[in-house]
Structure formats: structure tokens, C-alpha cells
mmCIF file of C-alpha atoms in Angstrom:
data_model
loop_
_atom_site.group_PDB
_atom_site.id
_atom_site.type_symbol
_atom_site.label_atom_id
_atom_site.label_comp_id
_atom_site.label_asym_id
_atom_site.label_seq_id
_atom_site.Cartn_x
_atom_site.Cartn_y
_atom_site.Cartn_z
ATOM 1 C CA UNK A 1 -17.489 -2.737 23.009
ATOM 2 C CA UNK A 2 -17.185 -5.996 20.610
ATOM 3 C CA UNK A 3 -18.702 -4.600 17.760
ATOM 4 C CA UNK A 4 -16.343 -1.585 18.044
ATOM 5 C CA UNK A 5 -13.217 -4.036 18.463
ATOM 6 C CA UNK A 6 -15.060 -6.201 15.804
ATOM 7 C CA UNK A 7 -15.065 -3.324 13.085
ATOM 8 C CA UNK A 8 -12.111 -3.245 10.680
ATOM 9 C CA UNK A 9 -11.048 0.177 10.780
ATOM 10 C CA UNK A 10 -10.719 0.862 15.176
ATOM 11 C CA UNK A 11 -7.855 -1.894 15.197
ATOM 12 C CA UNK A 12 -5.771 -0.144 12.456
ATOM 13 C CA UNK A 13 -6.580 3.809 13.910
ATOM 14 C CA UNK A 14 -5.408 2.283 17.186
ATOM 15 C CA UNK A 15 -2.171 0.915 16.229
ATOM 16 C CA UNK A 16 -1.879 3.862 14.156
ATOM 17 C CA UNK A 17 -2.537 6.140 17.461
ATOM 18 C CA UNK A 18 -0.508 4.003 19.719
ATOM 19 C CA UNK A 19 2.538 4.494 17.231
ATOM 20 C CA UNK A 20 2.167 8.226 17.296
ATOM 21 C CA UNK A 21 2.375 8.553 21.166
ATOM 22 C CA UNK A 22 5.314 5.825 22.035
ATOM 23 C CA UNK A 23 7.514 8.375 18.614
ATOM 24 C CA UNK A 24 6.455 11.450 19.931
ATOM 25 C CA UNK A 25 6.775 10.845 23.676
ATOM 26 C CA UNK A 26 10.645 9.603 22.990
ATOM 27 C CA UNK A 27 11.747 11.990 20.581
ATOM 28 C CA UNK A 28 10.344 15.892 20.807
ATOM 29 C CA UNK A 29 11.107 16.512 17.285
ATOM 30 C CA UNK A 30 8.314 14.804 15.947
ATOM 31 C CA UNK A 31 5.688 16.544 16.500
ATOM 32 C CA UNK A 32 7.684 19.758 15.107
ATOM 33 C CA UNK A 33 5.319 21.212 12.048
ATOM 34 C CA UNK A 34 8.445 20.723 9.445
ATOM 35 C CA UNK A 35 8.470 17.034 10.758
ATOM 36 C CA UNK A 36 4.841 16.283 10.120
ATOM 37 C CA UNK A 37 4.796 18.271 7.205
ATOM 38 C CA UNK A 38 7.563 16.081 5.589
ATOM 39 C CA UNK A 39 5.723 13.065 7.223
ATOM 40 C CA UNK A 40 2.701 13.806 5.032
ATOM 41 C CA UNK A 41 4.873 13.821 2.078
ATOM 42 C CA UNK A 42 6.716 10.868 2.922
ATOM 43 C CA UNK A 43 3.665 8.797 3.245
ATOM 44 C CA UNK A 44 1.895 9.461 -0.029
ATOM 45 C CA UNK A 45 4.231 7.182 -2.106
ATOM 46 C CA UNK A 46 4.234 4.620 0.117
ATOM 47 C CA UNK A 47 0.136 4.945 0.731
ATOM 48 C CA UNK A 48 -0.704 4.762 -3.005
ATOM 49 C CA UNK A 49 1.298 1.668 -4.024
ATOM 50 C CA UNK A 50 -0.106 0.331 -1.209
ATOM 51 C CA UNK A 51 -3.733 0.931 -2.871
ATOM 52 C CA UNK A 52 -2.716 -1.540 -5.541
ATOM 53 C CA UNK A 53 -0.590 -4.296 -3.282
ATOM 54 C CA UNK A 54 -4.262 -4.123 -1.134
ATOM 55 C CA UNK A 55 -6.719 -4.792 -3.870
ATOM 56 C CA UNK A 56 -3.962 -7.908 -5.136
ATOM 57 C CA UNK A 57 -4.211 -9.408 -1.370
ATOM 58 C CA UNK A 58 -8.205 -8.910 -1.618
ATOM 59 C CA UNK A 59 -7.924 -11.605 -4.400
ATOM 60 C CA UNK A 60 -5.608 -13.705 -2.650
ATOM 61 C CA UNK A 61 -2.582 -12.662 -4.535
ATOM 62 C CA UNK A 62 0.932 -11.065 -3.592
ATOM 63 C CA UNK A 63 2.978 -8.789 -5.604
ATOM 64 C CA UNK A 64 6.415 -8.118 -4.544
ATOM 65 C CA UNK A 65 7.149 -6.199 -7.745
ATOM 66 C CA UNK A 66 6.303 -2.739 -7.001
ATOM 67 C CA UNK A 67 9.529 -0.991 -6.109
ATOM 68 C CA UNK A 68 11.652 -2.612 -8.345
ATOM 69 C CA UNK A 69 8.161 -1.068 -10.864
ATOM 70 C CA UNK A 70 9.090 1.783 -9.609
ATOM 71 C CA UNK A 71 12.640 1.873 -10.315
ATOM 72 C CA UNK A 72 12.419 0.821 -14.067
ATOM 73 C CA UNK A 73 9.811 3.279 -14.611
ATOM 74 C CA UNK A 74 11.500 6.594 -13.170
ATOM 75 C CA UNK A 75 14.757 5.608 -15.741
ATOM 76 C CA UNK A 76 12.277 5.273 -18.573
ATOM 77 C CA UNK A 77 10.441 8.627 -17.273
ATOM 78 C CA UNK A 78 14.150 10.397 -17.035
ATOM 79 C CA UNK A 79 14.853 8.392 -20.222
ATOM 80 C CA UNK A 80 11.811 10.190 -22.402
ATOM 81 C CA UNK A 81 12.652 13.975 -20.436
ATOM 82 C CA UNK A 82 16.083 13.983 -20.363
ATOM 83 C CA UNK A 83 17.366 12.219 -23.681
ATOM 84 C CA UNK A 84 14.235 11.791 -25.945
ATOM 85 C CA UNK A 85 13.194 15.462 -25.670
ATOM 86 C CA UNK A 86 9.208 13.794 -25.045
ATOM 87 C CA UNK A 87 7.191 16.480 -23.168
ATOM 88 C CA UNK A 88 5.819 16.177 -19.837
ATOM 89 C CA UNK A 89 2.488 16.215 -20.420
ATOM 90 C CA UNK A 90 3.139 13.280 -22.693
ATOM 91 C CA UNK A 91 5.316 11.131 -20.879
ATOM 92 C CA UNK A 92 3.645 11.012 -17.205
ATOM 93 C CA UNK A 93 0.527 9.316 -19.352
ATOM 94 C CA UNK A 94 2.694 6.949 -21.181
ATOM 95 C CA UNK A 95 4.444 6.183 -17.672
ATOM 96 C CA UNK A 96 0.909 5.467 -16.172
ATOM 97 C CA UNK A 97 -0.062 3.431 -19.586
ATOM 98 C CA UNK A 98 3.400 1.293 -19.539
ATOM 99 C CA UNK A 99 2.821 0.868 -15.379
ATOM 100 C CA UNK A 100 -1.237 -0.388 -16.614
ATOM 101 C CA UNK A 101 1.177 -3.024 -19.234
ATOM 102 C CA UNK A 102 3.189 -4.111 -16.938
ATOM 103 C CA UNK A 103 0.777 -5.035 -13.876
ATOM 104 C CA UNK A 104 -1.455 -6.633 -17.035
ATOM 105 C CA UNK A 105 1.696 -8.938 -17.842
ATOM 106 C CA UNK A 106 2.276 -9.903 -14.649
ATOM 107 C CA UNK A 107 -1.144 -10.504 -14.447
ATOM 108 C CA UNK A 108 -1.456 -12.618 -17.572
ATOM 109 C CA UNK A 109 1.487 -14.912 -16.462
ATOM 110 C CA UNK A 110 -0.049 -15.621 -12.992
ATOM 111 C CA UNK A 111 -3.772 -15.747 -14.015
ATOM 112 C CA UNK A 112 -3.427 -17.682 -17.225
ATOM 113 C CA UNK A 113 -0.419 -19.399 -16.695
ATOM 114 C CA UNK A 114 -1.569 -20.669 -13.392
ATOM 115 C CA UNK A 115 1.796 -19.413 -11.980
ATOM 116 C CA UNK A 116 2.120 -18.402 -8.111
ATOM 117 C CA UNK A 117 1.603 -14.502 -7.813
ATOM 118 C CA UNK A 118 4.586 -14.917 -5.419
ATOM 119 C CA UNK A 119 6.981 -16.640 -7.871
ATOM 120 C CA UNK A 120 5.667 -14.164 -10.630
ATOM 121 C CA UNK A 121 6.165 -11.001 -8.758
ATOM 122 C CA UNK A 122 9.734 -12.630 -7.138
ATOM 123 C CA UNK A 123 10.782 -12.838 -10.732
ATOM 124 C CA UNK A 124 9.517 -9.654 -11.893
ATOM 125 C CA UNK A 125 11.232 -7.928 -8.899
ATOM 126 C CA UNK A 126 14.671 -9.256 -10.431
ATOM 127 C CA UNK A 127 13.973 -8.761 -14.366
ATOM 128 C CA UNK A 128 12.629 -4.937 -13.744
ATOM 129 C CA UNK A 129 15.446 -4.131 -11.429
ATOM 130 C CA UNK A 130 18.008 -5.492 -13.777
ATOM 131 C CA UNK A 131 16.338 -3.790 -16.909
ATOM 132 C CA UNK A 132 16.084 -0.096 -15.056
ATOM 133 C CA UNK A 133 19.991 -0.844 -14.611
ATOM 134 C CA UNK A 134 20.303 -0.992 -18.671
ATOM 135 C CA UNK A 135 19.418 2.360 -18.690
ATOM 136 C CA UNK A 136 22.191 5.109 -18.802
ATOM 137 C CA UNK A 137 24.747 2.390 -18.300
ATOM 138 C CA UNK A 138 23.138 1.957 -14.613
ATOM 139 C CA UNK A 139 23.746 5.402 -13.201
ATOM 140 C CA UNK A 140 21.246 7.729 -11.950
ATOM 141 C CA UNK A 141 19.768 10.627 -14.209
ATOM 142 C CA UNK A 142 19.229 14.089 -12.455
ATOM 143 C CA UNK A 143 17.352 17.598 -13.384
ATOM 144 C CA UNK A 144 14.445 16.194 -15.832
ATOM 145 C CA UNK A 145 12.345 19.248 -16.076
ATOM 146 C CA UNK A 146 11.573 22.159 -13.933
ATOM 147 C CA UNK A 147 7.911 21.457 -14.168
ATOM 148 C CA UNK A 148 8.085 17.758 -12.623
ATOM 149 C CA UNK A 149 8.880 18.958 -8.980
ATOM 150 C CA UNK A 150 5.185 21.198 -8.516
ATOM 151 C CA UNK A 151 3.741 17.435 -8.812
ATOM 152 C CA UNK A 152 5.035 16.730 -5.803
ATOM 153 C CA UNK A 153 5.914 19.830 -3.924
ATOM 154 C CA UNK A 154 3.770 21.956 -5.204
ATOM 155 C CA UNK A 155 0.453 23.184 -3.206
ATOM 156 C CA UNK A 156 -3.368 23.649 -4.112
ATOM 157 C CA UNK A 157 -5.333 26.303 -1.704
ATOM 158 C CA UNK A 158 -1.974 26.051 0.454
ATOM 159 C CA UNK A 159 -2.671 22.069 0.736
ATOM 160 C CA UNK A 160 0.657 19.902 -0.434
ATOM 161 C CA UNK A 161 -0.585 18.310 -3.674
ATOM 162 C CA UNK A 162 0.082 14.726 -2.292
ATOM 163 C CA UNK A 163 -2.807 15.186 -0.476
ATOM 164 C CA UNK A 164 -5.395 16.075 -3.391
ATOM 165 C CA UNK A 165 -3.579 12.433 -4.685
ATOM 166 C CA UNK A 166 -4.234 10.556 -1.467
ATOM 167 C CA UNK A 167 -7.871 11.801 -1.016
ATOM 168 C CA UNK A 168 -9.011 10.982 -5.046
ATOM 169 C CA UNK A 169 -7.397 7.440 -5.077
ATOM 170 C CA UNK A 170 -8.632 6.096 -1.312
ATOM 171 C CA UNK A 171 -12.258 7.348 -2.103
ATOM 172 C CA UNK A 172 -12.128 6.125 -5.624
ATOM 173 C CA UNK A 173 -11.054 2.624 -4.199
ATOM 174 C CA UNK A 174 -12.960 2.613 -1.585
ATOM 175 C CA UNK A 175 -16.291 3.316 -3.919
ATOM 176 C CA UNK A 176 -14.855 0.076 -6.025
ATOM 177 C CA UNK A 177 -14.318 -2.062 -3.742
ATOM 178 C CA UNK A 178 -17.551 -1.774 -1.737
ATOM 179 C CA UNK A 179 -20.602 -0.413 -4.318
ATOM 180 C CA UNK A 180 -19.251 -1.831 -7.738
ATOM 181 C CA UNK A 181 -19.561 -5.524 -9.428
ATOM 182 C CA UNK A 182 -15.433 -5.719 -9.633
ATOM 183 C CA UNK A 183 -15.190 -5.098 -6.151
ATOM 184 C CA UNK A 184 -17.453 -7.621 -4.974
ATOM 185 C CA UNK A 185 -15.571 -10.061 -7.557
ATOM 186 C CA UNK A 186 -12.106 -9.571 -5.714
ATOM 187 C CA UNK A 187 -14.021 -9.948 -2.255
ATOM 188 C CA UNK A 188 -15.665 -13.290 -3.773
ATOM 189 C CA UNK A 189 -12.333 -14.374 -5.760
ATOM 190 C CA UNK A 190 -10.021 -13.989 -2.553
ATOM 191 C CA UNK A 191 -12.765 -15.258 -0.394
ATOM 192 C CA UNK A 192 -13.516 -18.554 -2.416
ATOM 193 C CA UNK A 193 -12.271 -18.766 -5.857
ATOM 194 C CA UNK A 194 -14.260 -22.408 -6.389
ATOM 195 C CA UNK A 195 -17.446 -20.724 -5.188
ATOM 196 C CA UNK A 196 -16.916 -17.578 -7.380
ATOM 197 C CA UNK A 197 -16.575 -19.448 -10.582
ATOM 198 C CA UNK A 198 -19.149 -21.415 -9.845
ATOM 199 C CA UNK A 199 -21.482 -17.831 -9.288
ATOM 200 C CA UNK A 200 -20.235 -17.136 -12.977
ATOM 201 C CA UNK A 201 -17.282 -15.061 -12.220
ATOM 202 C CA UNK A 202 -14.543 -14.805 -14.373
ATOM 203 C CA UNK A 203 -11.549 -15.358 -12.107
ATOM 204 C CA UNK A 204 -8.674 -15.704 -13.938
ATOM 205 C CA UNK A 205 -9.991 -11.917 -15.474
ATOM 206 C CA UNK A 206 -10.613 -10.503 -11.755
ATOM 207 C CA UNK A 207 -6.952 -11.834 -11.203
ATOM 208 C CA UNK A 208 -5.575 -10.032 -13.818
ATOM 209 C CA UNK A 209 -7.046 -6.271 -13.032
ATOM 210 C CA UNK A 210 -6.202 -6.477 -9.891
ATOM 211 C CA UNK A 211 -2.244 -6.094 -10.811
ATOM 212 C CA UNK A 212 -3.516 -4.116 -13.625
ATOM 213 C CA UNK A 213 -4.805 -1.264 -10.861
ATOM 214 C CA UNK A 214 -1.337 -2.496 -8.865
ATOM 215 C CA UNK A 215 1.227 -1.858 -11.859
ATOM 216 C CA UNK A 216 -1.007 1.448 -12.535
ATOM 217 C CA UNK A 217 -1.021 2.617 -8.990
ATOM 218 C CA UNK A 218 2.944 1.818 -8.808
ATOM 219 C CA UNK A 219 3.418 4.497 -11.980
ATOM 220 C CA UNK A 220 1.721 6.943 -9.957
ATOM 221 C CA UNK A 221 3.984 6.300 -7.523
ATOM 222 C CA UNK A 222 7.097 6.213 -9.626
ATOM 223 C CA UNK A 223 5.640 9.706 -10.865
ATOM 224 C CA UNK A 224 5.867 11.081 -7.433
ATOM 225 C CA UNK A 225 8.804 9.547 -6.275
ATOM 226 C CA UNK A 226 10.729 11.060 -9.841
ATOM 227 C CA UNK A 227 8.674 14.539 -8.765
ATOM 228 C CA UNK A 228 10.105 14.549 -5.561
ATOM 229 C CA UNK A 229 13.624 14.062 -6.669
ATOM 230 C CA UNK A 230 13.473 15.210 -9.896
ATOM 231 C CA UNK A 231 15.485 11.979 -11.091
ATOM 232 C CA UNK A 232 15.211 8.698 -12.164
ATOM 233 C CA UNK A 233 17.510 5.739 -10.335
ATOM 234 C CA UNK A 234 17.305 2.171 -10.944
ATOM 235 C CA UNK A 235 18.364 2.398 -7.018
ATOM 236 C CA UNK A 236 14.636 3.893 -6.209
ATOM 237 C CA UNK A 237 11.895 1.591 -4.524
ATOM 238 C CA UNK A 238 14.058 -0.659 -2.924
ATOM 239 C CA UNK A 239 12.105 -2.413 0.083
ATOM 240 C CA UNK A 240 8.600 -0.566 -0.918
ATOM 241 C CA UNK A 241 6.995 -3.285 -2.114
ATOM 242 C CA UNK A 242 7.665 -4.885 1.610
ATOM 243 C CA UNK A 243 6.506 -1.720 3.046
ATOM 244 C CA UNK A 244 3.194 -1.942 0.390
ATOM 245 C CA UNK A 245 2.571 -5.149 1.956
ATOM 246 C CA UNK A 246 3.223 -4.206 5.073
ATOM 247 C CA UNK A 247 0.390 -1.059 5.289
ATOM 248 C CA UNK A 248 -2.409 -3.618 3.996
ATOM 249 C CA UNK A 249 -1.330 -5.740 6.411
ATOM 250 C CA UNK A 250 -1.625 -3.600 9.129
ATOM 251 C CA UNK A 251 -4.211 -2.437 8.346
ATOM 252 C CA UNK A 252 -6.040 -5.839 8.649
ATOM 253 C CA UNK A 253 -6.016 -7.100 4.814
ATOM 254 C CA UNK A 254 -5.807 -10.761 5.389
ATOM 255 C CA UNK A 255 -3.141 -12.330 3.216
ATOM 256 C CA UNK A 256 -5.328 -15.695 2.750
ATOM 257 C CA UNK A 257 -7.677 -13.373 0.716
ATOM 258 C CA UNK A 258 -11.408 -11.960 0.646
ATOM 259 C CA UNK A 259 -11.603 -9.770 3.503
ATOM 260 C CA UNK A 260 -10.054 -6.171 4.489
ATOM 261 C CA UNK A 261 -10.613 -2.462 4.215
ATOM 262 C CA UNK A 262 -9.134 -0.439 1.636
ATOM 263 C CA UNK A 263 -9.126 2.618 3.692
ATOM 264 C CA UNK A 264 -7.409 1.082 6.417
ATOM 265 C CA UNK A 265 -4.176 0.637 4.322
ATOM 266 C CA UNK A 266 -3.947 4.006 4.463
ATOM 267 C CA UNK A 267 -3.844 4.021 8.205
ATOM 268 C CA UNK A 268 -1.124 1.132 7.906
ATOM 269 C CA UNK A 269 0.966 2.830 5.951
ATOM 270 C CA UNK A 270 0.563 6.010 8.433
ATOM 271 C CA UNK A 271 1.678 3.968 11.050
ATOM 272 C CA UNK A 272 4.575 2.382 9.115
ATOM 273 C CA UNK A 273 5.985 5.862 7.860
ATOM 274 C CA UNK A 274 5.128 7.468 11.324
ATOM 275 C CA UNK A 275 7.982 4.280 12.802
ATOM 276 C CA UNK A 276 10.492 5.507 9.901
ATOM 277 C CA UNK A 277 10.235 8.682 10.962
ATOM 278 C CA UNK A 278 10.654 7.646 14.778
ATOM 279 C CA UNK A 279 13.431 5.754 14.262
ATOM 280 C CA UNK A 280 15.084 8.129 12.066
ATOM 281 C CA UNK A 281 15.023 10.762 14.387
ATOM 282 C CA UNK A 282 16.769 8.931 17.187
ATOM 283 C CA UNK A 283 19.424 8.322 14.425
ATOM 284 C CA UNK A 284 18.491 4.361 14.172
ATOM 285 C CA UNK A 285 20.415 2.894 11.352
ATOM 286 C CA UNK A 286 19.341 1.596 8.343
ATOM 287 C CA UNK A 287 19.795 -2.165 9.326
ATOM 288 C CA UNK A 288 17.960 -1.372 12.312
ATOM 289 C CA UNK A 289 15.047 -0.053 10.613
ATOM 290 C CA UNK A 290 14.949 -3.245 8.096
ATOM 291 C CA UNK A 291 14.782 -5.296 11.395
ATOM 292 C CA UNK A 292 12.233 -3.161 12.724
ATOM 293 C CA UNK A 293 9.765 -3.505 9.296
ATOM 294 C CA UNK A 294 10.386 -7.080 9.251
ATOM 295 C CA UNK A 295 9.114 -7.442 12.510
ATOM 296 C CA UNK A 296 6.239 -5.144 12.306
ATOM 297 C CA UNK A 297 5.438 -7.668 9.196
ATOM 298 C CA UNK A 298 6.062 -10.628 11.563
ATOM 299 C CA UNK A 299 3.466 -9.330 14.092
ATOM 300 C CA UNK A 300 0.667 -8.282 11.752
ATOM 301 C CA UNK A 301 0.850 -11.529 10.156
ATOM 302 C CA UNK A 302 0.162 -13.448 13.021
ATOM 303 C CA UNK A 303 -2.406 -10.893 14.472
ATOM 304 C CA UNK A 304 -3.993 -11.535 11.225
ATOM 305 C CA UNK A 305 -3.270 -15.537 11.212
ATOM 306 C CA UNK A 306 -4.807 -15.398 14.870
ATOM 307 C CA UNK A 307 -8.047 -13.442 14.489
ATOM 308 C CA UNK A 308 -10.370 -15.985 15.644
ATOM 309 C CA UNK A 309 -8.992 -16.296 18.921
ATOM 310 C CA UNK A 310 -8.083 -12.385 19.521
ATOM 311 C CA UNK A 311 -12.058 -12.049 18.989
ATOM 312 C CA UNK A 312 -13.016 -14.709 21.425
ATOM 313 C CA UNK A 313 -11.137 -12.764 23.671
ATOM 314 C CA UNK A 314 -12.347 -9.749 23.451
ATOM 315 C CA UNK A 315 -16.032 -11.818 23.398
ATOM 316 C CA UNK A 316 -15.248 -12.888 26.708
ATOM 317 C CA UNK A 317 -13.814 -9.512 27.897
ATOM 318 C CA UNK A 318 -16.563 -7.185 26.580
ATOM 319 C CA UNK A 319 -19.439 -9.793 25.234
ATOM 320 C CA UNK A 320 -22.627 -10.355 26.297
ATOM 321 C CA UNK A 321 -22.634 -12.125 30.126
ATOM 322 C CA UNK A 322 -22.726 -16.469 28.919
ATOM 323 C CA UNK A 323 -25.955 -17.896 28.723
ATOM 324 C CA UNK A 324 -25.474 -19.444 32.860
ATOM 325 C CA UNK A 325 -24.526 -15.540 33.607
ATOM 326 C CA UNK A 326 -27.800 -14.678 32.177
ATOM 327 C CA UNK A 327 -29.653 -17.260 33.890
ATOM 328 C CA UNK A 328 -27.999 -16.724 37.588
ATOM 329 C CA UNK A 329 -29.094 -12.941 36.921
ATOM 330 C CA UNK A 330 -33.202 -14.126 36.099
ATOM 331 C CA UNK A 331 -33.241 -15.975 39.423
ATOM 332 C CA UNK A 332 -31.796 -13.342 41.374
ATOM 333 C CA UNK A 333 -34.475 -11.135 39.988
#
């Protein structure tokens, strides 16, 4: 039973689980199919930014950058649709390419200019924010193109296309981070960075691709989230990085670095969409549901921060019987 509470992917399903039962046992809308199916869909955003905020905490890092990303991208994609006349099939690589720049800059500043990835990404969450709002003199642009929507809505052997997305990026992390020499870099850079560059590692490189894959895997999600609105606002994204963060660290990435599972942010951000969508379905307010994130945050922090002695506990609860135990049992036999 301690190896099973030991293993980093039972804690994360449970919580997940748990979630699911306390929504759907006070609300009987929830498990309605039109309710899950717009569950699934409201999770893949949050899920795949989350990918990239994941593999940053694996190196020790933060980024609070994404959804302010997010919003400065969806103007520039509306921008190069709406008023440049670029094609589609154009733009959503250049949006993935300028998303790749942007995490690399960050990157750059933090890595090489020995800069906090906090103070970085604070100050990249104001500068992008303020430069989507130079766009269009600040307002929103609507109806980009017909064919932008079937990215997000459309369906593939009558499976929602966010799904196809979710599947390709978790396994194609997941294979990085555990059977390839970058992953085991991150691990070893979050883990120890005056052990990994003694071992030859490059860190200050390993630092910068990890918000290279974080800026990339925010375009994807600036993709959707234009896809599913078929608009660009610099008001998009606001509080997704927190909810990025949030999914890796419920799902047991540790913020001091070097140790997590990548498919277990996937379950976190399940379980953070799957409160959302509780709490918006008994009509909780906005400010309500801030609270509520910030507190979830709160929690998984210190679950995180007190590790050690939640798996003493459960050592003592479902462990082998103490070495006296063992020795009262030999005499009675």
C-alpha cells in the first residue's frame, strides 16, 4: 500500500477522482454529456500550456508569462488573418515560430543574464500584455477565417480534435522527459544544478529550452484559444498562467525542481477545470472562483513542501510492521 501511495501518478488520479464526486454529487448537471463534452474542450488549453509551465518547474524555474503569451499572440494571429490578408496555413506556423522566440528570449534573459525566472516572467507578463493592447487600438478583433474554428471544434472519427492535441503532446513529453538525454538534463538541472554542471551539462542551455518548449506550447494554446473563439483579445489568458502552475502542481511537480510526472499535469489540470466547472454551475462568482484557485495553489504547495512527513505517515499507516514488531512476532512463533 506504500509503494502505491509512494508512486507519483495515484496521488494526482485521486485528487482528480475525489474532485469529480464532491461536483457531481452537489450539482446534477455535471455529469450531463453536453457538460463533459464542453469539459473536455475546456481543459485542452489549459492542459497544454501546462505541458510547458511543467517541464520549466522540472528545471527549477517559474514562468508566469503564459497567458499574457497568449494574449499578444491571438492579436498578432487576428492581426496577420484579418488585416494582413496572410493565409492560415501560413500564419498558425509563424504563431508557433514567434511563441518558440519568445519562450527563447525569456529564456536568454533568465539563463544568461542570471535573472530570476520569476522576475523575468513577472516582467514579461506586463510587457506582452501591454504590447497585445497596441494592437487595433486595444479592442478585440472578431471573425478571422471560417477555417480557424474546425481546429478547435472540429472532430476526427467523431473524436473532438482537442483530443488528437492532448494525446500527441502528453506522449511526446512524456517520451522526453523520461527516455531522452534533454529530459534527464532538466531532471538533473532542477534536481542539482552544481552537480549537473559538474556531470558536463550545459545548464544555462537546458534552462533556456525549457521556456523554449513553454513559449511554443503557449502558441499552441493561443491557436486553440483564437480557434475556439475565432478572435484575438489582448483580454485572453488572463489568470492561465496561475492555472498552468497550478495543474503541475497538483499534479505533484515540485516547485524546488528535479522531480514530477509530466503526465500527471494532465490530471491536475483535469481536476482544476473539473472545480471551474463545479463552481460555475452552482453560479459561484468570478471572485469566488479566484479565491477558490488560489487556495487550491495554497494547498498543493504545502502538500508538496510537506512530502517527507505525508510519507512517513503513510510508512507508519501501511509500512512494513518496525523492526521490535518484527521481533515480538519471531518469539511468538
Amino acid at each position: 500500500m506504500k509503494r502505491i501511495f509512494d508512486t507519483q501518478l495515484i496521488g494526482p488520479f485521486a485528487a482528480m477522482v475525489i474532485v469529480a464526486l464532491i461536483v457531481a454529487l452537489t450539482t446534477e448537471r455535471f455529469l450531463n454529456p453536453g457538460n463533459l463534452s464542453n469539459l473536455s474542450l475546456q481543459v485542452s488549453i489549459v492542459a497544454l500550456i501546462a505541458i510547458g509551465s511543467t517541464i520549466v518547474i522540472f528545471a527549477a524555474g517559474i514562468d508566469l508569462s503564459s497567458g499574457s503569451m497568449v494574449a499578444l499572440l491571438t492579436m498578432i494571429l487576428a492581426q496577420m488573418l484579418k488585416f494582413v490578408g496572410i493565409p492560415l496555413f501560413l500564419a498558425l506556423p509563424l504563431i508557433l515560430l514567434m511563441g518558440g522566440l519568445l519562450g527563447l528570449f525569456i529564456g536568454l534573459i533568465t539563463a544568461y543574464g542570471r535573472i530570476p525566472s520569476f522576475i523575468t516572467t513577472l516582467a514579461a507578463l506586463i510587457a506582452f500584455r501591454g504590447l497585445a493592447l497596441t494592437f487595433n487600438n486595444g479592442s478585440p478583433i472578431f471573425s478571422l477565417d471560417p477555417a480557424l474554428e474546425p481546429i478547435f471544434y472540429g472532430k476526427l472519427f467523431g473524436v473532438p480534435m482537442p483530443f488528437f492535441y492532448l494525446v500527441f503532446f502528453y506522449v511526446l513529453a512524456a517520451f522526453t522527459m523520461n527516455f531522452t538525454k534533454l529530459g534527464r538534463e532538466i531532471y538533473a538541472v532542477g534536481g542539482n544544478p552544481a552537480a549537473a554542471v559538474l556531470t558536463g551539462i550545459n545548464v544555462r542551455k537546458v534552462q533556456t529550452t525549457t521556456f523554449v518548449i513553454a513559449g511554443f506550447m503557449t502558441a499552441v494554446g493561443a491557436i486553440l484559444m483564437s480557434a475556439r473563439l475565432n478572435s484575438g483579445s489582448p483580454n485572453y489568458g488572463q489568470t492561465l498562467e496561475l492555472q498552468a502552475i497550478a495543474a503541475a502542481v497538483v499534479g505533484g511537480a515540485s516547485l524546488a525542481g528535479g522531480r514530477g510526472n509530466i503526465l500527471a499535469t494532465l490530471m491536475g489540470a483535469m481536476t482544476i477545470v473539473i472545480v471551474q466547472n463545479g463552481l460555475n454551475l452552482n453560479a459561484a462568482p468570478s471572485s469566488v472562483q479566484n479565491i477558490v484557485l488560489g487556495l487550491i495553489i495554497l494547498l498543493a504547495v504545502g502538500i508538496d513542501m510537506w512530502r517527507a512527513e505525508i510519507s512517513a505517515l503513510m510508512g507508519r499507516m501501511f509500512g512494513r510492521p518496525s523492526s521490535q514488531q518484527s521481533s515480538n512476532v519471531k518469539k511468538e512463533a
